[in-house]
Amino acid sequence: MSAYGKNHDASSCITILYGSQTGYAQDTAERIARILWRHHFKVSLISALDDYDKTKLIHERFVIFVCSTTGEGEEPDNMKLFWKFLLRKNLPGNVLETLKYAVFGLGDSSYAKFNYPAKKLFRRLSQLGAHAACPRGDGDDQHFLGLDGGLIPWLKLLLEALSQQFPVPASMTPLDESVCPDPSFRLVETTRPSTPDDQVNLGLFQLIENRRITHPSHFQDIRHISFRPKEHMPEFSPGDIASFTPQNLPEDVDSFIELMGWQAFSDVFFRLEAISKAKAVPSFFCTPKTLREIVSKYVDLRGTPRRTLVEYLYYFSSDELEKEKFHEWLTTADGQEDMAAYLHRPRRTLLEVLADFRSYKVPLDYLLDAFAPIQARSFSIASSPKNECLDLMVGIVEYRTRLVQPRLGLATQFIKHMLTVPDAPLIRITVSRGTMALPLSDAPIIMVGPGLGIAPFRSFIQARAHSNIAQNYLISGCRFKEMDEHYADEWKKYVDEGLLWYRVAASRDQNTKRYVQHIIQENATLLWDLIHNNGAHVYVCGSSGSMPKEVMEAFQQIACDMLNVESGAQYVDSLVNQNRYQQETWS
């Protein structure tokens, strides 16, 4: 029986909507659907919030919302339109009075705005008259059990609420955990499509440069990557984001197909059919594809598998010892600690896990249920909209754990080994609104961007230089000026033209470490005059470690000193509220 199919009462239809940036919220939403199925509740739809028909919300009886957090407490990209709709001022205060809802958030309590999207959504639904069926749930990456530390107790409250709303007959006991749900989709053998996807040029880009911009002896490999559109450059503004989906290496695809025992039909074309109406066929499958292409472009072979994979290995393993191990991982606290020690801490890849456990026989139809899809990677655009090419600045991720082989991200492998001139494949790039935007006026801008944080500011400076707008103040950070001072020659050119004021903090070039906040403190009088008397906008971009906090504290201290008050926090908060202090950070 499908996990989203017929259950005890057709009137007990439950909708699950998710906002997911990296796939974890979607994975959690689908896990919740499987749990509800075991308890005989019918899930009629699982969908990203922005793919959902918002006009149907007033007709829903029970909706479960699962949403993650991105950036500085921002909602995920596939939730933004839905959230904007909910904030419309013309919505009556009782528009959702017939709706019952539950909200579960995914986040990290080490961030100041922990689970903000879930908290705001929970409150807004109540303001529109909806009734919370249970308290909001908060998944916290910092919990010793990870997500399950918040999810498992919240699920008990959710099931109690659903049992009151949609009573289950006493004769219908929960299904045993060993019972496997039907697959969500069916792969049907078909013929080669008449028009391959790559003949549709809209959004396709050709690589024209992939150049390392850090010194060859430097430990960090930073790349300047430039693309030319196959047809037209998409419209974008400085500060916007470009996203593309990396692909698996051919040798990894071969290894996966061999491990699964699918060699006999690896080059057969398949189309995808939905078994139930609860889940829509992903847009990737709009045309038939070979199994090899599906694995190459859709299945994340280099990511660390999630709990869902362990579930399906448990269903389809024939070795009793392996099956017992998977069951322990899924159902006990000690088992979850053991799973974290095996899976997450050393960052084992899907291929490594599949090689360790060999008694499974996963049917082909479960391909999309068991294995996580490749997620698009997003990067700040590092060039002006006026340029003929779209530039990105990308850090190559390579690190070691206790495993022998170095850890290389999927995007890292793709960029290093497949995005090479002149043999790089055409890739589809989409552009979306970033979290930072230039002022509409010619007001001064102060940009603080250590390391990769410099990327969007290159777009800012190029765009303003093209319009001959000066008053651009850039504070950059690196370790060694000779090793990783990114785009130094370009900044010198703008300085010579009178379009840029530039300072760099090279933290390791002297005995005492020197960071961007030190430059802010040393230039307090200039920066205060720009902000307080000339309406400057401040932008901070980079790693979400200690840097954003220390930079903000430096500006707060300037306000404190200049205004002769006990704290400058209120002044900087006012800049944030005016959208004159903007941050874009990442972990």
Coordinates of N, CA, C and O in Angstrom, one line a residue, residues 187-254:
L187 N 9.2 3.5 -12.6 CA 10.0 3.8 -13.7 C 9.5 2.8 -14.8 O 9.6 1.6 -14.7
V188 N 9.1 3.4 -15.9 CA 8.5 2.6 -17.0 C 9.5 2.7 -18.2 O 9.8 3.8 -18.7
E189 N 9.9 1.5 -18.7 CA 10.7 1.5 -19.9 C 10.1 2.1 -21.1 O 8.9 1.9 -21.4
T190 N 10.8 2.9 -21.9 CA 10.2 3.6 -23.0 C 11.3 3.8 -24.1 O 12.4 3.2 -24.0
T191 N 10.9 4.6 -25.1 CA 11.9 4.8 -26.2 C 12.6 6.1 -26.0 O 12.3 7.0 -25.2
R192 N 13.7 6.3 -26.8 CA 14.5 7.5 -26.8 C 13.6 8.7 -27.2 O 12.8 8.7 -28.1
P193 N 13.7 9.8 -26.4 CA 12.9 11.0 -26.8 C 13.4 11.6 -28.1 O 14.6 11.5 -28.4
S194 N 12.5 12.3 -28.8 CA 12.8 12.8 -30.1 C 13.6 14.1 -30.0 O 14.4 14.5 -30.8
T195 N 13.4 14.9 -28.8 CA 14.1 16.1 -28.6 C 14.9 16.1 -27.3 O 14.2 16.2 -26.2
P196 N 16.2 15.9 -27.3 CA 16.9 15.9 -26.0 C 16.8 17.2 -25.3 O 16.6 18.2 -25.9
D197 N 16.9 17.1 -23.9 CA 16.8 18.3 -23.1 C 17.8 19.4 -23.5 O 17.5 20.6 -23.5
D198 N 19.0 19.0 -23.9 CA 20.1 20.0 -24.1 C 19.8 20.8 -25.4 O 20.6 21.7 -25.6
Q199 N 18.8 20.4 -26.2 CA 18.5 21.2 -27.3 C 17.7 22.5 -27.0 O 17.5 23.4 -27.8
V200 N 17.2 22.5 -25.7 CA 16.5 23.7 -25.3 C 17.5 24.6 -24.6 O 18.0 24.3 -23.6
N201 N 17.8 25.7 -25.3 CA 19.0 26.5 -24.9 C 18.7 27.5 -23.7 O 19.6 28.1 -23.1
L202 N 17.4 27.7 -23.4 CA 17.0 28.7 -22.4 C 17.7 28.3 -21.0 O 17.5 27.2 -20.5
G203 N 18.5 29.2 -20.5 CA 19.2 29.0 -19.2 C 20.5 28.2 -19.3 O 21.1 28.0 -18.3
L204 N 20.8 27.8 -20.5 CA 22.1 27.0 -20.7 C 23.3 27.9 -20.8 O 23.2 29.0 -21.5
F205 N 24.4 27.6 -20.2 CA 25.6 28.4 -20.2 C 26.8 27.5 -20.6 O 26.8 26.3 -20.2
Q206 N 27.7 28.1 -21.3 CA 29.0 27.4 -21.6 C 30.1 28.0 -20.8 O 30.3 29.2 -20.6
L207 N 30.9 27.1 -20.2 CA 32.1 27.5 -19.4 C 33.1 28.1 -20.3 O 33.4 27.6 -21.4
I208 N 33.7 29.3 -20.0 CA 34.7 29.9 -20.7 C 36.0 30.0 -19.9 O 37.1 30.2 -20.5
E209 N 35.9 29.9 -18.6 CA 37.1 30.0 -17.8 C 36.9 29.4 -16.4 O 35.8 29.5 -15.8
N210 N 37.9 28.6 -16.0 CA 37.9 28.0 -14.6 C 39.3 28.2 -14.1 O 40.2 27.3 -14.4
R211 N 39.6 29.2 -13.4 CA 40.9 29.6 -13.0 C 41.1 29.7 -11.5 O 40.3 30.3 -10.8
R212 N 42.1 29.1 -11.0 CA 42.5 29.2 -9.6 C 43.0 30.6 -9.4 O 43.9 31.1 -10.1
I213 N 42.5 31.3 -8.3 CA 43.0 32.6 -8.0 C 43.8 32.7 -6.7 O 44.2 33.8 -6.3
T214 N 43.9 31.6 -6.0 CA 44.8 31.6 -4.9 C 46.2 31.0 -5.3 O 46.2 30.3 -6.3
H215 N 47.2 31.3 -4.6 CA 48.6 30.9 -5.0 C 48.6 29.4 -5.0 O 48.0 28.7 -4.1
P216 N 49.3 28.8 -5.9 CA 49.4 27.3 -6.0 C 49.8 26.6 -4.7 O 49.4 25.5 -4.5
S217 N 50.6 27.3 -3.9 CA 51.1 26.7 -2.7 C 50.2 26.9 -1.5 O 50.4 26.4 -0.4
H218 N 49.1 27.7 -1.7 CA 48.2 28.0 -0.6 C 47.3 26.8 -0.4 O 46.9 26.1 -1.4
F219 N 46.9 26.6 0.9 CA 46.1 25.4 1.2 C 44.7 25.4 0.6 O 44.1 24.4 0.4
Q220 N 44.2 26.6 0.4 CA 42.8 26.8 -0.1 C 42.8 27.1 -1.6 O 43.5 28.0 -2.1
D221 N 41.9 26.3 -2.3 CA 41.8 26.5 -3.7 C 40.5 27.2 -4.0 O 39.4 26.7 -3.8
I222 N 40.7 28.5 -4.4 CA 39.5 29.4 -4.8 C 39.5 29.6 -6.3 O 40.6 29.9 -6.9
R223 N 38.4 29.4 -6.9 CA 38.3 29.5 -8.3 C 37.5 30.7 -8.8 O 36.5 31.0 -8.2
H224 N 37.9 31.3 -9.9 CA 37.1 32.3 -10.6 C 36.6 31.5 -11.8 O 37.3 31.0 -12.7
I225 N 35.3 31.4 -11.9 CA 34.6 30.6 -12.9 C 33.7 31.6 -13.7 O 32.9 32.3 -13.2
S226 N 33.8 31.5 -15.0 CA 33.1 32.5 -15.9 C 32.3 31.7 -16.9 O 32.8 30.7 -17.5
F227 N 31.1 32.1 -17.1 CA 30.2 31.4 -18.1 C 29.6 32.4 -19.1 O 29.4 33.6 -18.8
R228 N 29.4 31.9 -20.3 CA 28.7 32.7 -21.3 C 27.4 32.0 -21.6 O 27.3 30.8 -21.9
P229 N 26.3 32.8 -21.7 CA 25.0 32.2 -22.0 C 24.9 31.7 -23.4 O 25.5 32.3 -24.3
K230 N 24.2 30.6 -23.6 CA 24.0 30.0 -24.9 C 23.2 30.9 -25.8 O 23.4 31.1 -27.0
E231 N 22.2 31.6 -25.1 CA 21.4 32.5 -25.9 C 21.4 33.9 -25.2 O 22.3 34.7 -25.5
H232 N 20.5 34.2 -24.3 CA 20.5 35.5 -23.7 C 20.9 35.5 -22.2 O 20.5 34.5 -21.5
M233 N 21.6 36.5 -21.8 CA 21.9 36.6 -20.3 C 20.6 36.9 -19.6 O 19.8 37.8 -19.9
P234 N 20.3 36.1 -18.5 CA 19.1 36.4 -17.7 C 19.2 37.7 -17.0 O 20.3 38.2 -16.7
E235 N 18.1 38.4 -16.7 CA 18.1 39.6 -16.0 C 18.5 39.3 -14.5 O 18.0 38.4 -13.9
F236 N 19.4 40.1 -14.0 CA 19.7 40.0 -12.5 C 20.2 41.4 -12.1 O 20.6 42.3 -12.8
S237 N 20.3 41.5 -10.7 CA 20.8 42.7 -10.1 C 22.0 42.4 -9.3 O 22.2 41.2 -8.8
P238 N 22.9 43.3 -9.0 CA 24.0 43.1 -8.2 C 23.5 42.6 -6.8 O 22.6 43.1 -6.2
G239 N 24.2 41.5 -6.3 CA 23.8 40.9 -5.1 C 22.9 39.7 -5.3 O 22.6 39.0 -4.3
D240 N 22.5 39.4 -6.5 CA 21.7 38.2 -6.8 C 22.5 36.9 -6.8 O 23.8 36.9 -6.7
I241 N 21.8 35.8 -6.8 CA 22.4 34.5 -6.6 C 22.2 33.7 -7.9 O 21.2 33.7 -8.6
A242 N 23.3 32.9 -8.3 CA 23.2 32.0 -9.4 C 23.3 30.6 -8.9 O 24.1 30.3 -7.9
S243 N 22.5 29.7 -9.4 CA 22.5 28.3 -8.9 C 22.6 27.3 -10.1 O 22.0 27.6 -11.2
F244 N 23.3 26.3 -9.9 CA 23.4 25.2 -10.9 C 23.5 23.9 -10.1 O 23.9 23.8 -9.0
T245 N 23.1 22.8 -10.8 CA 23.1 21.5 -10.2 C 24.3 20.7 -10.8 O 24.4 20.5 -12.0
P246 N 25.3 20.3 -9.9 CA 26.4 19.6 -10.3 C 26.0 18.1 -10.8 O 24.9 17.7 -10.5
Q247 N 27.0 17.5 -11.4 CA 26.7 16.1 -11.8 C 27.8 15.2 -11.2 O 28.9 15.6 -10.8
N248 N 27.4 13.9 -11.2 CA 28.3 12.9 -10.7 C 29.4 12.5 -11.7 O 29.1 12.6 -13.0
L249 N 30.6 12.1 -11.3 CA 31.6 11.7 -12.2 C 31.2 10.4 -12.8 O 30.5 9.5 -12.2
P250 N 31.5 10.1 -14.1 CA 31.1 8.9 -14.8 C 31.6 7.6 -14.0 O 30.8 6.6 -13.9
E251 N 32.8 7.7 -13.4 CA 33.2 6.5 -12.7 C 32.4 6.2 -11.4 O 32.2 5.0 -11.0
D252 N 31.9 7.3 -10.8 CA 31.0 7.1 -9.7 C 29.7 6.5 -10.1 O 29.1 5.7 -9.4
V253 N 29.2 7.0 -11.2 CA 27.9 6.4 -11.8 C 28.0 4.9 -12.1 O 27.2 4.1 -11.7
D254 N 29.2 4.6 -12.7 CA 29.4 3.1 -12.9 C 29.4 2.3 -11.6 O 28.9 1.2 -11.6

